[in-house]
Amino acid sequence: MKTDEKPDRILIIGLKYGDETCFEKLLRKYYPRFRAYTYRLIHDQHQAEDILQNVFMKLWMNRLTLDENISIVTYLFVLTRNEILNYIRYTRMHPLASGDETVKEETVNNEFDFNDLYALLLNIIENKLPERRREIFKMNRFEHLTPSEIARRLGLSTRTVEKHIELALKTIRGSLGPILSLILFFSSQQS
């Protein structure tokens, strides 16, 4: 485990509980890095700032669905690339909206859309998890029920529910691992 992964995990857990100081720490830690990345692609400082404001707003709005075991860098990377893509699409459809045509053409062709990743995640949940594990995982992640609430509903022990969630996450990580590696590889090739 990298040294900064554990503090990030703690910040994500705090963020999930609405702790604004955890959000501010993530913002201070990653905003400059992603602002530089965004500016390299679109060459407009003001627009880069707008894009990053949208990214961090989405991070805050989606905090309840965050998995504390995710790589926050990968999550922010996907959100940022999607916002950049939206900006590129908008400026192409509305050429007068941007006077700068220096946006790199190849960025459009190499994007991995967050919606595609989400669809892939749903596909893994539906097709790779046993029925009971899938049901428990969906209750936990999509209905935001705690393991004890799920246990009461299904007449199981809390430990059994926790084990199902743990095994579901292991299956999902194992299935997504190669894909996330490819995303990171191709993104580093574009830098």
Coordinates of C-alpha atoms in Angstrom, one line a residue:
M1 CA 0.0 0.0 0.0
K2 CA 1.3 3.4 -0.9
T3 CA 1.9 5.8 2.0
D4 CA -0.7 8.3 0.8
E5 CA -3.4 5.6 0.2
K6 CA -4.3 5.1 3.9
P7 CA -4.7 8.9 4.6
D8 CA -6.9 9.1 1.4
R9 CA -9.0 6.2 2.7
I10 CA -9.5 8.0 6.0
L11 CA -10.5 11.2 4.1
I12 CA -12.9 9.3 1.9
I13 CA -14.6 7.8 4.9
G14 CA -14.9 11.2 6.5
L15 CA -16.2 12.6 3.2
K16 CA -18.9 9.9 3.1
Y17 CA -20.1 11.1 6.5
G18 CA -20.2 14.7 5.2
D19 CA -17.0 15.9 7.0
E20 CA -16.2 19.2 5.1
T21 CA -12.6 19.3 6.5
C22 CA -11.9 15.9 4.8
F23 CA -13.4 17.3 1.5
E24 CA -11.2 20.4 1.9
K25 CA -8.1 18.3 2.5
L26 CA -8.8 16.3 -0.7
L27 CA -9.4 19.5 -2.6
R28 CA -6.1 21.0 -1.4
K29 CA -4.2 17.8 -2.1
Y30 CA -5.5 17.1 -5.6
Y31 CA -6.9 20.3 -7.1
P32 CA -3.5 21.7 -8.3
R33 CA -2.5 18.4 -9.9
F34 CA -5.8 18.1 -11.8
R35 CA -5.9 21.8 -12.7
A36 CA -2.4 21.4 -14.4
Y37 CA -3.6 18.2 -16.2
T38 CA -6.8 20.0 -17.4
Y39 CA -4.9 23.1 -18.5
R40 CA -2.5 21.0 -20.5
L41 CA -5.4 19.6 -22.5
I42 CA -7.6 22.6 -23.0
H43 CA -5.2 25.6 -22.8
D44 CA -7.7 27.8 -21.0
Q45 CA -7.0 28.6 -17.4
H46 CA -10.5 29.9 -16.6
Q47 CA -12.2 26.9 -18.2
A48 CA -9.8 24.5 -16.4
E49 CA -10.9 26.1 -13.1
D50 CA -14.6 25.7 -14.1
I51 CA -14.0 22.1 -15.0
L52 CA -12.3 21.3 -11.7
Q53 CA -15.1 23.1 -9.8
N54 CA -17.5 20.7 -11.5
V55 CA -15.3 17.7 -10.7
F56 CA -15.1 18.5 -7.0
M57 CA -18.8 19.4 -6.8
K58 CA -19.6 15.9 -8.2
L59 CA -17.2 14.4 -5.7
W60 CA -19.1 16.0 -2.9
M61 CA -22.6 15.2 -4.4
N62 CA -21.7 11.6 -4.9
R63 CA -19.9 11.1 -1.6
L64 CA -22.4 8.7 -0.2
T65 CA -21.7 6.2 -3.0
L66 CA -17.9 6.3 -2.7
D67 CA -16.1 3.1 -1.8
E68 CA -13.4 3.9 0.8
N69 CA -11.2 1.3 -0.9
I70 CA -11.1 3.1 -4.3
S71 CA -8.2 5.0 -5.5
I72 CA -9.3 8.6 -5.2
V73 CA -6.8 9.6 -7.9
T74 CA -8.4 7.2 -10.4
Y75 CA -11.9 8.4 -9.5
L76 CA -10.9 12.1 -9.8
F77 CA -9.1 11.3 -13.1
V78 CA -12.2 9.7 -14.6
L79 CA -14.4 12.6 -13.4
T80 CA -12.0 15.1 -14.8
R81 CA -11.6 13.4 -18.2
N82 CA -15.4 13.3 -18.5
E83 CA -15.7 17.0 -17.7
I84 CA -13.0 17.8 -20.3
L85 CA -14.9 15.6 -22.8
N86 CA -18.1 17.4 -22.1
Y87 CA -16.3 20.7 -22.6
I88 CA -14.8 19.6 -25.9
R89 CA -18.2 18.3 -27.2
Y90 CA -19.8 21.6 -26.2
T91 CA -17.2 23.7 -27.9
R92 CA -17.4 21.7 -31.1
M93 CA -21.2 22.0 -31.2
H94 CA -21.0 25.7 -30.3
P95 CA -17.8 27.0 -31.9
L96 CA -18.4 30.6 -30.8
A97 CA -18.4 29.5 -27.1
S98 CA -14.6 29.1 -27.3
G99 CA -12.2 31.2 -29.2
D100 CA -9.4 28.7 -28.6
E101 CA -9.2 25.8 -31.0
T102 CA -6.0 24.4 -29.5
V103 CA -7.8 21.6 -27.7
K104 CA -5.8 18.4 -28.5
E105 CA -7.7 16.4 -31.1
E106 CA -6.4 13.0 -29.8
T107 CA -8.0 13.5 -26.4
V108 CA -11.5 12.9 -27.9
N109 CA -10.5 9.6 -29.5
N110 CA -8.9 8.1 -26.4
E111 CA -11.5 8.8 -23.7
F112 CA -12.9 6.1 -21.4
D113 CA -16.3 7.5 -20.4
F114 CA -17.3 7.2 -16.8
N115 CA -20.7 5.9 -17.9
D116 CA -18.9 3.0 -19.7
L117 CA -17.0 2.2 -16.5
Y118 CA -20.3 2.3 -14.5
A119 CA -22.0 0.1 -17.0
L120 CA -19.1 -2.3 -16.8
L121 CA -19.4 -2.3 -13.0
L122 CA -23.1 -3.0 -13.2
N123 CA -22.4 -5.9 -15.6
I124 CA -19.9 -7.4 -13.2
I125 CA -22.4 -7.1 -10.3
E126 CA -25.2 -8.8 -12.4
N127 CA -23.1 -11.5 -14.0
K128 CA -20.2 -12.4 -11.7
L129 CA -21.8 -12.3 -8.2
P130 CA -23.9 -15.1 -6.8
E131 CA -27.6 -14.1 -6.4
R132 CA -27.5 -13.6 -2.6
R133 CA -24.2 -11.7 -2.7
R134 CA -25.5 -9.5 -5.5
E135 CA -28.7 -8.8 -3.5
I136 CA -26.6 -7.9 -0.3
F137 CA -24.1 -5.8 -2.3
K138 CA -26.9 -3.8 -4.0
M139 CA -28.7 -3.2 -0.7
N140 CA -25.4 -1.9 0.8
R141 CA -24.1 0.2 -2.1
F142 CA -27.3 1.4 -3.9
E143 CA -29.8 1.5 -1.1
H144 CA -27.1 2.6 1.4
L145 CA -28.2 0.1 4.1
T146 CA -25.7 -0.8 6.8
P147 CA -24.7 -4.5 7.2
S148 CA -26.8 -4.7 10.4
E149 CA -29.8 -3.3 8.6
I150 CA -29.4 -5.8 5.8
A151 CA -28.9 -8.6 8.3
R152 CA -32.2 -7.8 10.0
R153 CA -34.0 -7.6 6.7
L154 CA -32.7 -10.9 5.4
G155 CA -32.5 -12.8 8.7
L156 CA -28.7 -13.2 8.6
S157 CA -25.9 -12.5 10.9
T158 CA -24.2 -9.1 10.5
R159 CA -20.9 -11.0 10.0
T160 CA -22.4 -13.0 7.1
V161 CA -23.5 -9.8 5.4
E162 CA -20.1 -8.2 5.9
K163 CA -18.4 -11.3 4.4
H164 CA -20.7 -11.1 1.4
I165 CA -19.9 -7.4 0.8
E166 CA -16.2 -8.2 1.3
L167 CA -16.3 -11.0 -1.3
A168 CA -18.3 -8.9 -3.7
L169 CA -15.7 -6.1 -3.6
K170 CA -13.0 -8.6 -4.1
T171 CA -14.7 -10.0 -7.2
I172 CA -15.4 -6.5 -8.6
R173 CA -11.8 -5.4 -7.9
G174 CA -10.4 -8.5 -9.6
S175 CA -12.6 -7.9 -12.6
L176 CA -11.9 -4.2 -12.9
G177 CA -8.2 -4.4 -12.1
P178 CA -7.0 -5.0 -15.6
I179 CA -9.3 -2.3 -17.0
L180 CA -8.2 0.3 -14.5
S181 CA -4.6 -0.5 -15.3
L182 CA -5.2 0.1 -19.0
I183 CA -6.9 3.4 -18.2
L184 CA -3.9 4.5 -16.2
F185 CA -1.4 3.2 -18.7
F186 CA -3.0 5.0 -21.7
S187 CA -3.5 8.2 -19.6
S188 CA 0.2 8.2 -18.7
Q189 CA 1.1 7.8 -22.4
Q190 CA -0.8 11.0 -23.3
S191 CA 1.1 13.1 -20.7

